[in-house]
């Protein structure tokens, strides 16, 4: 991380960075217990038995966790279809993203960054003293990676929800590999898309999160997957205890709950289609492979009115105007049928 870049954020040099006055990127989620939260894209359900596993794992917090995380790595590898040593445990998916950028990007480098997309990419690039080069989120692969240290792809993309074709991504990964450009592939929402992971592909670092599919954002459990020299760099650079013992134990348990993942995916698929049909009566609704939908309104002012109206109904949705290039959009999560009905009724659709 570049100290000068940190100084810039601390001094308030935020213009054009996508961060707020605090130097941080705005995110969804609300801590108001009175609001039904459609602003965060986490599963409203958790695997059965997870509370029992967490409680039993609390004793592990009294000792340092093993630094090899063998059981977690083996289970995560089986989950995404790679080899155990290729898994690098991290504190959430963002931990994997930061670790990758800090080991592969130098001050003065440029990085292809999708837009609109997850705002932390550009912030993390800048924290390395590098420069994000923004390109359309669905056309990153149409750009020449040769002049850049890294290219970032979010698949499926947040907040638009669309996923890349696998063969198209593989072709781009090969071009990146040939040019010596690292491809960072954020698969935080891949569990919902029912598509195979790119984990284990040479020249690619895959970032995965347990936050979304298992409904445990506070657990801070995730991992990166890489091969060869990339894998070695990540493993050497990661902190010695990159994941807490209870997080590793609960994460291992969750990754083995295949029926839960399948049920969640099927529920989201059904609800997403139903919600899109209803919401299309009032909004322009983008197609999605993820557990959320992006809605376009007539004007930025309409967004303010909608946010206020829904809050009056005890509902929070994501103001998507904080994403680069979106000025009249909101994002709504796909939750349970009962929750979704409450949102649809509040929107009168």
mmCIF file of C-alpha atoms in Angstrom:
data_model
loop_
_atom_site.group_PDB
_atom_site.id
_atom_site.type_symbol
_atom_site.label_atom_id
_atom_site.label_comp_id
_atom_site.label_asym_id
_atom_site.label_seq_id
_atom_site.Cartn_x
_atom_site.Cartn_y
_atom_site.Cartn_z
ATOM 1 C CA UNK A 1 0.000 0.000 0.000
ATOM 2 C CA UNK A 2 1.287 3.451 -0.936
ATOM 3 C CA UNK A 3 1.461 5.865 2.052
ATOM 4 C CA UNK A 4 1.092 8.862 -0.264
ATOM 5 C CA UNK A 5 -2.208 7.477 -1.569
ATOM 6 C CA UNK A 6 -3.436 7.036 1.999
ATOM 7 C CA UNK A 7 -2.433 10.639 2.716
ATOM 8 C CA UNK A 8 -4.510 11.781 -0.257
ATOM 9 C CA UNK A 9 -7.622 10.095 1.116
ATOM 10 C CA UNK A 10 -6.963 11.394 4.625
ATOM 11 C CA UNK A 11 -6.558 14.932 3.321
ATOM 12 C CA UNK A 12 -9.932 14.866 1.597
ATOM 13 C CA UNK A 13 -8.738 14.388 -1.972
ATOM 14 C CA UNK A 14 -11.908 12.506 -2.858
ATOM 15 C CA UNK A 15 -13.068 14.139 -6.071
ATOM 16 C CA UNK A 16 -13.562 11.520 -8.767
ATOM 17 C CA UNK A 17 -12.534 8.691 -6.465
ATOM 18 C CA UNK A 18 -15.999 7.310 -5.744
ATOM 19 C CA UNK A 19 -15.500 7.599 -1.985
ATOM 20 C CA UNK A 20 -17.341 9.738 0.519
ATOM 21 C CA UNK A 21 -16.028 12.449 2.817
ATOM 22 C CA UNK A 22 -14.769 9.788 5.232
ATOM 23 C CA UNK A 23 -12.494 8.383 2.540
ATOM 24 C CA UNK A 24 -14.610 5.225 2.312
ATOM 25 C CA UNK A 25 -16.908 3.785 -0.346
ATOM 26 C CA UNK A 26 -20.662 3.865 0.406
ATOM 27 C CA UNK A 27 -22.255 0.440 0.723
ATOM 28 C CA UNK A 28 -25.690 -1.034 1.231
ATOM 29 C CA UNK A 29 -27.051 -2.414 4.527
ATOM 30 C CA UNK A 30 -28.691 -0.613 7.389
ATOM 31 C CA UNK A 31 -28.222 -1.032 11.119
ATOM 32 C CA UNK A 32 -31.773 0.172 11.826
ATOM 33 C CA UNK A 33 -33.621 -2.889 13.216
ATOM 34 C CA UNK A 34 -36.946 -1.253 12.327
ATOM 35 C CA UNK A 35 -36.216 -1.387 8.597
ATOM 36 C CA UNK A 36 -36.596 -4.390 6.295
ATOM 37 C CA UNK A 37 -33.261 -4.335 4.500
ATOM 38 C CA UNK A 38 -33.336 -4.669 0.719
ATOM 39 C CA UNK A 39 -30.172 -2.572 0.376
ATOM 40 C CA UNK A 40 -27.717 -5.407 1.160
ATOM 41 C CA UNK A 41 -27.329 -8.472 -1.062
ATOM 42 C CA UNK A 42 -26.937 -11.088 1.653
ATOM 43 C CA UNK A 43 -29.056 -14.197 2.052
ATOM 44 C CA UNK A 44 -31.761 -13.569 4.696
ATOM 45 C CA UNK A 45 -31.355 -17.203 5.738
ATOM 46 C CA UNK A 46 -28.367 -19.099 7.149
ATOM 47 C CA UNK A 47 -27.662 -22.854 7.040
ATOM 48 C CA UNK A 48 -29.426 -24.906 9.692
ATOM 49 C CA UNK A 49 -27.137 -25.618 12.630
ATOM 50 C CA UNK A 50 -24.766 -22.720 12.002
ATOM 51 C CA UNK A 51 -25.485 -21.119 15.399
ATOM 52 C CA UNK A 52 -24.599 -24.369 17.149
ATOM 53 C CA UNK A 53 -21.340 -24.647 15.186
ATOM 54 C CA UNK A 54 -20.440 -21.036 15.938
ATOM 55 C CA UNK A 55 -21.108 -21.419 19.644
ATOM 56 C CA UNK A 56 -19.012 -24.586 19.794
ATOM 57 C CA UNK A 57 -16.197 -22.808 17.904
ATOM 58 C CA UNK A 58 -15.989 -19.898 20.342
ATOM 59 C CA UNK A 59 -13.486 -21.846 22.431
ATOM 60 C CA UNK A 60 -11.109 -21.624 19.460
ATOM 61 C CA UNK A 61 -10.957 -17.860 19.933
ATOM 62 C CA UNK A 62 -8.878 -18.404 23.101
ATOM 63 C CA UNK A 63 -5.961 -19.726 21.049
ATOM 64 C CA UNK A 64 -4.301 -18.687 17.805
ATOM 65 C CA UNK A 65 -5.678 -20.521 14.782
ATOM 66 C CA UNK A 66 -3.451 -22.849 12.806
ATOM 67 C CA UNK A 67 -1.824 -20.855 10.028
ATOM 68 C CA UNK A 68 -2.280 -23.591 7.423
ATOM 69 C CA UNK A 69 -6.123 -23.736 7.634
ATOM 70 C CA UNK A 70 -5.904 -27.209 6.129
ATOM 71 C CA UNK A 71 -9.533 -28.254 6.641
ATOM 72 C CA UNK A 72 -10.933 -24.947 5.408
ATOM 73 C CA UNK A 73 -8.671 -24.949 2.350
ATOM 74 C CA UNK A 74 -9.570 -28.514 1.437
ATOM 75 C CA UNK A 75 -13.300 -27.837 1.794
ATOM 76 C CA UNK A 76 -13.142 -24.544 -0.123
ATOM 77 C CA UNK A 77 -11.194 -26.251 -2.912
ATOM 78 C CA UNK A 78 -13.847 -28.944 -3.223
ATOM 79 C CA UNK A 79 -16.533 -26.258 -3.278
ATOM 80 C CA UNK A 80 -15.056 -24.318 -6.226
ATOM 81 C CA UNK A 81 -13.261 -27.173 -7.991
ATOM 82 C CA UNK A 82 -9.566 -26.461 -7.491
ATOM 83 C CA UNK A 83 -6.661 -27.896 -5.484
ATOM 84 C CA UNK A 84 -6.413 -27.284 -1.739
ATOM 85 C CA UNK A 85 -3.024 -25.506 -1.730
ATOM 86 C CA UNK A 86 -4.379 -23.027 -4.301
ATOM 87 C CA UNK A 87 -6.817 -21.645 -1.686
ATOM 88 C CA UNK A 88 -5.628 -18.632 0.310
ATOM 89 C CA UNK A 89 -7.876 -17.887 3.351
ATOM 90 C CA UNK A 90 -8.787 -14.216 3.758
ATOM 91 C CA UNK A 91 -10.989 -11.960 5.826
ATOM 92 C CA UNK A 92 -13.911 -11.921 3.416
ATOM 93 C CA UNK A 93 -13.854 -11.416 -0.329
ATOM 94 C CA UNK A 94 -12.545 -7.883 0.091
ATOM 95 C CA UNK A 95 -9.579 -9.289 1.980
ATOM 96 C CA UNK A 96 -8.791 -11.375 -1.092
ATOM 97 C CA UNK A 97 -9.101 -8.329 -3.341
ATOM 98 C CA UNK A 98 -6.789 -6.193 -1.216
ATOM 99 C CA UNK A 99 -4.228 -8.993 -0.872
ATOM 100 C CA UNK A 100 -4.154 -9.466 -4.645
ATOM 101 C CA UNK A 101 -3.760 -5.791 -5.435
ATOM 102 C CA UNK A 102 -1.097 -5.257 -2.789
ATOM 103 C CA UNK A 103 1.042 -8.091 -4.151
ATOM 104 C CA UNK A 104 0.553 -7.495 -7.882
ATOM 105 C CA UNK A 105 0.158 -3.730 -8.419
ATOM 106 C CA UNK A 106 2.863 -1.096 -7.928
ATOM 107 C CA UNK A 107 2.705 2.713 -7.679
ATOM 108 C CA UNK A 108 2.327 4.196 -11.155
ATOM 109 C CA UNK A 109 0.658 1.091 -12.622
ATOM 110 C CA UNK A 110 -2.744 1.180 -14.291
ATOM 111 C CA UNK A 111 -5.588 -1.273 -13.735
ATOM 112 C CA UNK A 112 -8.640 -1.933 -15.910
ATOM 113 C CA UNK A 113 -11.652 -1.429 -13.614
ATOM 114 C CA UNK A 114 -15.296 -2.106 -14.571
ATOM 115 C CA UNK A 115 -17.963 0.575 -14.185
ATOM 116 C CA UNK A 116 -20.527 0.672 -12.853
ATOM 117 C CA UNK A 117 -19.295 -1.926 -10.402
ATOM 118 C CA UNK A 118 -18.176 -2.521 -6.830
ATOM 119 C CA UNK A 119 -16.677 0.769 -5.663
ATOM 120 C CA UNK A 120 -13.921 -0.818 -3.598
ATOM 121 C CA UNK A 121 -11.977 -1.856 -6.712
ATOM 122 C CA UNK A 122 -11.025 1.701 -7.636
ATOM 123 C CA UNK A 123 -10.364 2.667 -4.023
ATOM 124 C CA UNK A 124 -8.048 -0.301 -3.488
ATOM 125 C CA UNK A 125 -6.230 0.424 -6.752
ATOM 126 C CA UNK A 126 -5.644 4.013 -5.651
ATOM 127 C CA UNK A 127 -4.436 2.885 -2.224
ATOM 128 C CA UNK A 128 -1.602 1.095 -4.049
ATOM 129 C CA UNK A 129 -0.633 4.371 -5.729
ATOM 130 C CA UNK A 130 -1.940 3.040 -9.044
ATOM 131 C CA UNK A 131 -4.550 4.478 -11.403
ATOM 132 C CA UNK A 132 -7.881 2.839 -12.277
ATOM 133 C CA UNK A 133 -8.810 2.947 -15.955
ATOM 134 C CA UNK A 134 -12.597 2.724 -16.044
ATOM 135 C CA UNK A 135 -14.243 0.690 -18.805
ATOM 136 C CA UNK A 136 -17.787 -0.566 -19.366
ATOM 137 C CA UNK A 137 -18.441 -3.422 -16.956
ATOM 138 C CA UNK A 138 -19.674 -5.737 -19.706
ATOM 139 C CA UNK A 139 -16.828 -4.961 -22.087
ATOM 140 C CA UNK A 140 -13.664 -5.276 -20.003
ATOM 141 C CA UNK A 141 -12.575 -8.142 -22.232
ATOM 142 C CA UNK A 142 -12.779 -5.925 -25.325
ATOM 143 C CA UNK A 143 -9.790 -3.888 -24.113
ATOM 144 C CA UNK A 144 -6.143 -4.722 -24.590
ATOM 145 C CA UNK A 145 -4.756 -5.801 -21.215
ATOM 146 C CA UNK A 146 -1.132 -5.539 -22.316
ATOM 147 C CA UNK A 147 -0.499 -2.026 -20.993
ATOM 148 C CA UNK A 148 -2.025 -2.693 -17.571
ATOM 149 C CA UNK A 149 -0.761 -4.496 -14.475
ATOM 150 C CA UNK A 150 -4.179 -5.982 -13.802
ATOM 151 C CA UNK A 151 -7.715 -6.260 -15.123
ATOM 152 C CA UNK A 152 -10.688 -6.626 -12.783
ATOM 153 C CA UNK A 153 -13.919 -8.430 -13.654
ATOM 154 C CA UNK A 154 -16.916 -8.794 -11.329
ATOM 155 C CA UNK A 155 -18.900 -11.873 -12.346
ATOM 156 C CA UNK A 156 -21.857 -11.527 -11.924
ATOM 157 C CA UNK A 157 -21.438 -7.780 -11.812
ATOM 158 C CA UNK A 158 -22.611 -5.646 -8.930
ATOM 159 C CA UNK A 159 -24.919 -3.659 -9.242
ATOM 160 C CA UNK A 160 -26.126 -4.623 -12.739
ATOM 161 C CA UNK A 161 -26.387 -8.365 -12.069
ATOM 162 C CA UNK A 162 -25.267 -9.686 -15.448
ATOM 163 C CA UNK A 163 -22.743 -12.525 -15.744
ATOM 164 C CA UNK A 164 -20.016 -13.046 -18.331
ATOM 165 C CA UNK A 165 -20.079 -15.964 -20.749
ATOM 166 C CA UNK A 166 -17.551 -18.551 -19.539
ATOM 167 C CA UNK A 167 -15.797 -19.043 -22.876
ATOM 168 C CA UNK A 168 -15.562 -15.303 -23.388
ATOM 169 C CA UNK A 169 -13.906 -14.973 -19.985
ATOM 170 C CA UNK A 170 -11.535 -17.849 -20.670
ATOM 171 C CA UNK A 171 -10.424 -16.193 -23.896
ATOM 172 C CA UNK A 172 -9.782 -12.934 -22.057
ATOM 173 C CA UNK A 173 -7.895 -14.772 -19.306
ATOM 174 C CA UNK A 174 -5.615 -16.266 -21.958
ATOM 175 C CA UNK A 175 -4.947 -12.827 -23.445
ATOM 176 C CA UNK A 176 -4.126 -11.487 -19.991
ATOM 177 C CA UNK A 177 -1.792 -14.399 -19.326
ATOM 178 C CA UNK A 178 0.016 -13.896 -22.634
ATOM 179 C CA UNK A 179 0.539 -10.194 -21.868
ATOM 180 C CA UNK A 180 1.642 -10.762 -18.268
ATOM 181 C CA UNK A 181 -1.453 -8.998 -16.888
ATOM 182 C CA UNK A 182 -3.087 -10.458 -13.793
ATOM 183 C CA UNK A 183 -6.840 -11.044 -14.077
ATOM 184 C CA UNK A 184 -8.651 -10.498 -10.776
ATOM 185 C CA UNK A 185 -12.030 -12.187 -10.980
ATOM 186 C CA UNK A 186 -14.484 -11.341 -8.205
ATOM 187 C CA UNK A 187 -16.967 -14.205 -7.895
ATOM 188 C CA UNK A 188 -18.786 -12.944 -4.794
ATOM 189 C CA UNK A 189 -22.182 -13.682 -6.369
ATOM 190 C CA UNK A 190 -21.241 -16.729 -8.446
ATOM 191 C CA UNK A 191 -23.026 -19.067 -6.017
ATOM 192 C CA UNK A 192 -26.348 -17.631 -7.230
ATOM 193 C CA UNK A 193 -25.572 -17.987 -10.941
ATOM 194 C CA UNK A 194 -25.128 -21.790 -11.041
ATOM 195 C CA UNK A 195 -22.034 -21.503 -13.217
ATOM 196 C CA UNK A 196 -18.638 -23.143 -12.723
ATOM 197 C CA UNK A 197 -15.927 -21.093 -11.064
ATOM 198 C CA UNK A 198 -12.750 -20.040 -12.871
ATOM 199 C CA UNK A 199 -10.787 -20.981 -9.743
ATOM 200 C CA UNK A 200 -7.540 -22.729 -10.582
ATOM 201 C CA UNK A 201 -7.068 -21.017 -13.949
ATOM 202 C CA UNK A 202 -3.455 -19.964 -14.525
ATOM 203 C CA UNK A 203 -2.893 -16.216 -14.411
ATOM 204 C CA UNK A 204 -6.227 -15.618 -12.683
ATOM 205 C CA UNK A 205 -6.885 -14.753 -9.045
ATOM 206 C CA UNK A 206 -10.441 -15.627 -8.026
ATOM 207 C CA UNK A 207 -11.885 -13.830 -4.988
ATOM 208 C CA UNK A 208 -14.713 -15.589 -3.146
ATOM 209 C CA UNK A 209 -16.884 -14.527 -0.232
ATOM 210 C CA UNK A 210 -18.983 -16.546 2.211
ATOM 211 C CA UNK A 211 -20.950 -13.398 3.034
ATOM 212 C CA UNK A 212 -23.584 -13.482 0.336
ATOM 213 C CA UNK A 213 -24.800 -17.066 -0.102
ATOM 214 C CA UNK A 214 -24.601 -18.045 3.587
ATOM 215 C CA UNK A 215 -25.986 -14.795 5.022
ATOM 216 C CA UNK A 216 -23.046 -14.172 7.373
ATOM 217 C CA UNK A 217 -21.503 -10.776 6.502
ATOM 218 C CA UNK A 218 -20.119 -10.278 10.002
ATOM 219 C CA UNK A 219 -18.196 -13.564 9.904
ATOM 220 C CA UNK A 220 -15.584 -12.069 7.539
ATOM 221 C CA UNK A 221 -14.694 -15.332 5.870
ATOM 222 C CA UNK A 222 -13.520 -15.641 2.287
ATOM 223 C CA UNK A 223 -10.645 -16.820 0.161
ATOM 224 C CA UNK A 224 -8.571 -16.239 -2.941
ATOM 225 C CA UNK A 225 -7.582 -18.916 -5.433
ATOM 226 C CA UNK A 226 -4.451 -18.719 -7.563
ATOM 227 C CA UNK A 227 -1.825 -20.976 -9.136
ATOM 228 C CA UNK A 228 1.939 -20.971 -9.589
ATOM 229 C CA UNK A 229 3.893 -17.834 -8.732
ATOM 230 C CA UNK A 230 0.677 -15.881 -8.155
ATOM 231 C CA UNK A 231 -0.379 -18.350 -5.510
ATOM 232 C CA UNK A 232 3.028 -18.218 -3.858
ATOM 233 C CA UNK A 233 2.984 -14.416 -3.706
ATOM 234 C CA UNK A 234 -0.444 -14.351 -2.093
ATOM 235 C CA UNK A 235 0.437 -17.031 0.431
ATOM 236 C CA UNK A 236 3.694 -15.339 1.447
ATOM 237 C CA UNK A 237 2.066 -11.886 1.724
ATOM 238 C CA UNK A 238 -1.051 -12.857 3.672
ATOM 239 C CA UNK A 239 -1.067 -12.131 7.395
ATOM 240 C CA UNK A 240 -0.196 -15.142 9.591
ATOM 241 C CA UNK A 241 -3.741 -15.461 10.979
ATOM 242 C CA UNK A 242 -5.693 -14.232 8.005
ATOM 243 C CA UNK A 243 -8.958 -15.697 9.311
ATOM 244 C CA UNK A 244 -10.166 -16.223 12.869
ATOM 245 C CA UNK A 245 -10.524 -19.792 14.119
ATOM 246 C CA UNK A 246 -14.328 -19.589 14.598
ATOM 247 C CA UNK A 247 -14.700 -18.054 11.123
ATOM 248 C CA UNK A 248 -12.701 -20.907 9.571
ATOM 249 C CA UNK A 249 -14.751 -23.535 11.428
ATOM 250 C CA UNK A 250 -18.116 -21.977 10.560
ATOM 251 C CA UNK A 251 -16.963 -21.357 6.997
ATOM 252 C CA UNK A 252 -15.945 -24.983 6.594
ATOM 253 C CA UNK A 253 -19.332 -26.107 7.898
ATOM 254 C CA UNK A 254 -21.227 -23.790 5.542
ATOM 255 C CA UNK A 255 -19.243 -24.810 2.467
ATOM 256 C CA UNK A 256 -20.393 -28.405 3.068
ATOM 257 C CA UNK A 257 -24.091 -27.481 3.046
ATOM 258 C CA UNK A 258 -24.743 -28.171 -0.632
ATOM 259 C CA UNK A 259 -28.538 -28.645 -0.250
ATOM 260 C CA UNK A 260 -28.752 -25.197 1.346
ATOM 261 C CA UNK A 261 -26.890 -23.631 -1.574
ATOM 262 C CA UNK A 262 -29.118 -25.373 -4.132
ATOM 263 C CA UNK A 263 -32.308 -24.388 -2.297
ATOM 264 C CA UNK A 264 -31.150 -20.772 -2.017
ATOM 265 C CA UNK A 265 -30.251 -20.602 -5.682
ATOM 266 C CA UNK A 266 -33.623 -22.004 -6.741
ATOM 267 C CA UNK A 267 -35.526 -19.654 -4.426
ATOM 268 C CA UNK A 268 -33.640 -16.614 -5.691
ATOM 269 C CA UNK A 269 -34.202 -17.674 -9.306
ATOM 270 C CA UNK A 270 -37.975 -17.965 -8.765
ATOM 271 C CA UNK A 271 -38.309 -14.770 -6.756
ATOM 272 C CA UNK A 272 -36.085 -12.743 -9.059
ATOM 273 C CA UNK A 273 -38.217 -13.625 -12.080
ATOM 274 C CA UNK A 274 -41.431 -12.846 -10.193
ATOM 275 C CA UNK A 275 -40.105 -9.548 -8.866
ATOM 276 C CA UNK A 276 -38.789 -8.458 -12.241
ATOM 277 C CA UNK A 277 -42.165 -9.061 -13.863
ATOM 278 C CA UNK A 278 -43.980 -7.047 -11.207
ATOM 279 C CA UNK A 279 -41.419 -4.249 -10.968
ATOM 280 C CA UNK A 280 -41.394 -3.824 -14.754
ATOM 281 C CA UNK A 281 -44.902 -2.392 -14.467
ATOM 282 C CA UNK A 282 -43.362 0.767 -13.020
ATOM 283 C CA UNK A 283 -39.596 0.715 -13.627
ATOM 284 C CA UNK A 284 -37.025 -0.187 -16.262
ATOM 285 C CA UNK A 285 -35.594 -3.371 -14.723
ATOM 286 C CA UNK A 286 -32.316 -4.859 -15.865
ATOM 287 C CA UNK A 287 -31.969 -8.637 -16.243
ATOM 288 C CA UNK A 288 -29.877 -10.280 -13.546
ATOM 289 C CA UNK A 289 -27.993 -13.460 -12.667
ATOM 290 C CA UNK A 290 -27.463 -12.246 -9.108
ATOM 291 C CA UNK A 291 -29.631 -11.917 -5.956
ATOM 292 C CA UNK A 292 -30.626 -8.332 -6.772
ATOM 293 C CA UNK A 293 -32.250 -6.189 -9.446
ATOM 294 C CA UNK A 294 -31.240 -2.753 -10.739
ATOM 295 C CA UNK A 295 -34.144 -0.353 -11.316
ATOM 296 C CA UNK A 296 -33.961 2.790 -13.442
ATOM 297 C CA UNK A 297 -36.198 5.744 -12.578
ATOM 298 C CA UNK A 298 -37.124 8.824 -14.565
ATOM 299 C CA UNK A 299 -34.858 11.265 -12.729
ATOM 300 C CA UNK A 300 -32.437 11.579 -9.803
ATOM 301 C CA UNK A 301 -35.163 13.356 -7.858
ATOM 302 C CA UNK A 302 -37.419 10.348 -8.252
ATOM 303 C CA UNK A 303 -34.786 8.308 -6.428
ATOM 304 C CA UNK A 304 -35.000 10.603 -3.402
ATOM 305 C CA UNK A 305 -38.789 10.385 -3.420
ATOM 306 C CA UNK A 306 -38.707 6.593 -3.693
ATOM 307 C CA UNK A 307 -36.186 6.179 -0.884
ATOM 308 C CA UNK A 308 -38.269 8.413 1.367
ATOM 309 C CA UNK A 309 -41.525 6.662 0.492
ATOM 310 C CA UNK A 310 -40.127 3.200 1.146
ATOM 311 C CA UNK A 311 -38.583 4.296 4.421
ATOM 312 C CA UNK A 312 -42.061 5.356 5.438
ATOM 313 C CA UNK A 313 -43.094 1.748 4.826
ATOM 314 C CA UNK A 314 -40.203 0.512 6.966
ATOM 315 C CA UNK A 315 -38.091 -0.602 3.972
ATOM 316 C CA UNK A 316 -34.552 0.299 2.909
ATOM 317 C CA UNK A 317 -33.270 -0.147 -0.671
ATOM 318 C CA UNK A 318 -29.871 0.730 -2.119
ATOM 319 C CA UNK A 319 -29.375 4.196 -3.544
ATOM 320 C CA UNK A 320 -27.385 3.161 -6.630
ATOM 321 C CA UNK A 321 -26.400 6.711 -7.532
ATOM 322 C CA UNK A 322 -23.198 6.123 -5.579
ATOM 323 C CA UNK A 323 -22.078 3.744 -8.343
ATOM 324 C CA UNK A 324 -20.065 5.350 -11.130
ATOM 325 C CA UNK A 325 -22.251 6.201 -14.148
ATOM 326 C CA UNK A 326 -25.627 5.649 -12.456
ATOM 327 C CA UNK A 327 -27.607 8.787 -11.666
ATOM 328 C CA UNK A 328 -31.233 7.614 -11.371
ATOM 329 C CA UNK A 329 -31.096 4.045 -10.132
ATOM 330 C CA UNK A 330 -31.838 1.950 -7.079
ATOM 331 C CA UNK A 331 -30.875 -1.650 -6.391
ATOM 332 C CA UNK A 332 -33.180 -4.052 -4.573
ATOM 333 C CA UNK A 333 -32.191 -7.394 -3.113
ATOM 334 C CA UNK A 334 -34.119 -10.608 -3.665
ATOM 335 C CA UNK A 335 -35.179 -11.957 -0.271
ATOM 336 C CA UNK A 336 -37.947 -14.351 0.806
ATOM 337 C CA UNK A 337 -41.366 -14.386 -0.817
ATOM 338 C CA UNK A 338 -42.996 -12.748 2.205
ATOM 339 C CA UNK A 339 -40.373 -10.003 2.331
ATOM 340 C CA UNK A 340 -40.528 -9.460 -1.411
ATOM 341 C CA UNK A 341 -44.322 -9.158 -1.296
ATOM 342 C CA UNK A 342 -43.970 -6.425 1.293
ATOM 343 C CA UNK A 343 -41.653 -4.472 -1.023
ATOM 344 C CA UNK A 344 -43.871 -4.994 -4.058
ATOM 345 C CA UNK A 345 -46.959 -3.853 -2.136
ATOM 346 C CA UNK A 346 -45.115 -0.751 -0.904
ATOM 347 C CA UNK A 347 -44.206 0.052 -4.515
ATOM 348 C CA UNK A 348 -47.792 -0.576 -5.619
ATOM 349 C CA UNK A 349 -46.869 -3.042 -8.354
#
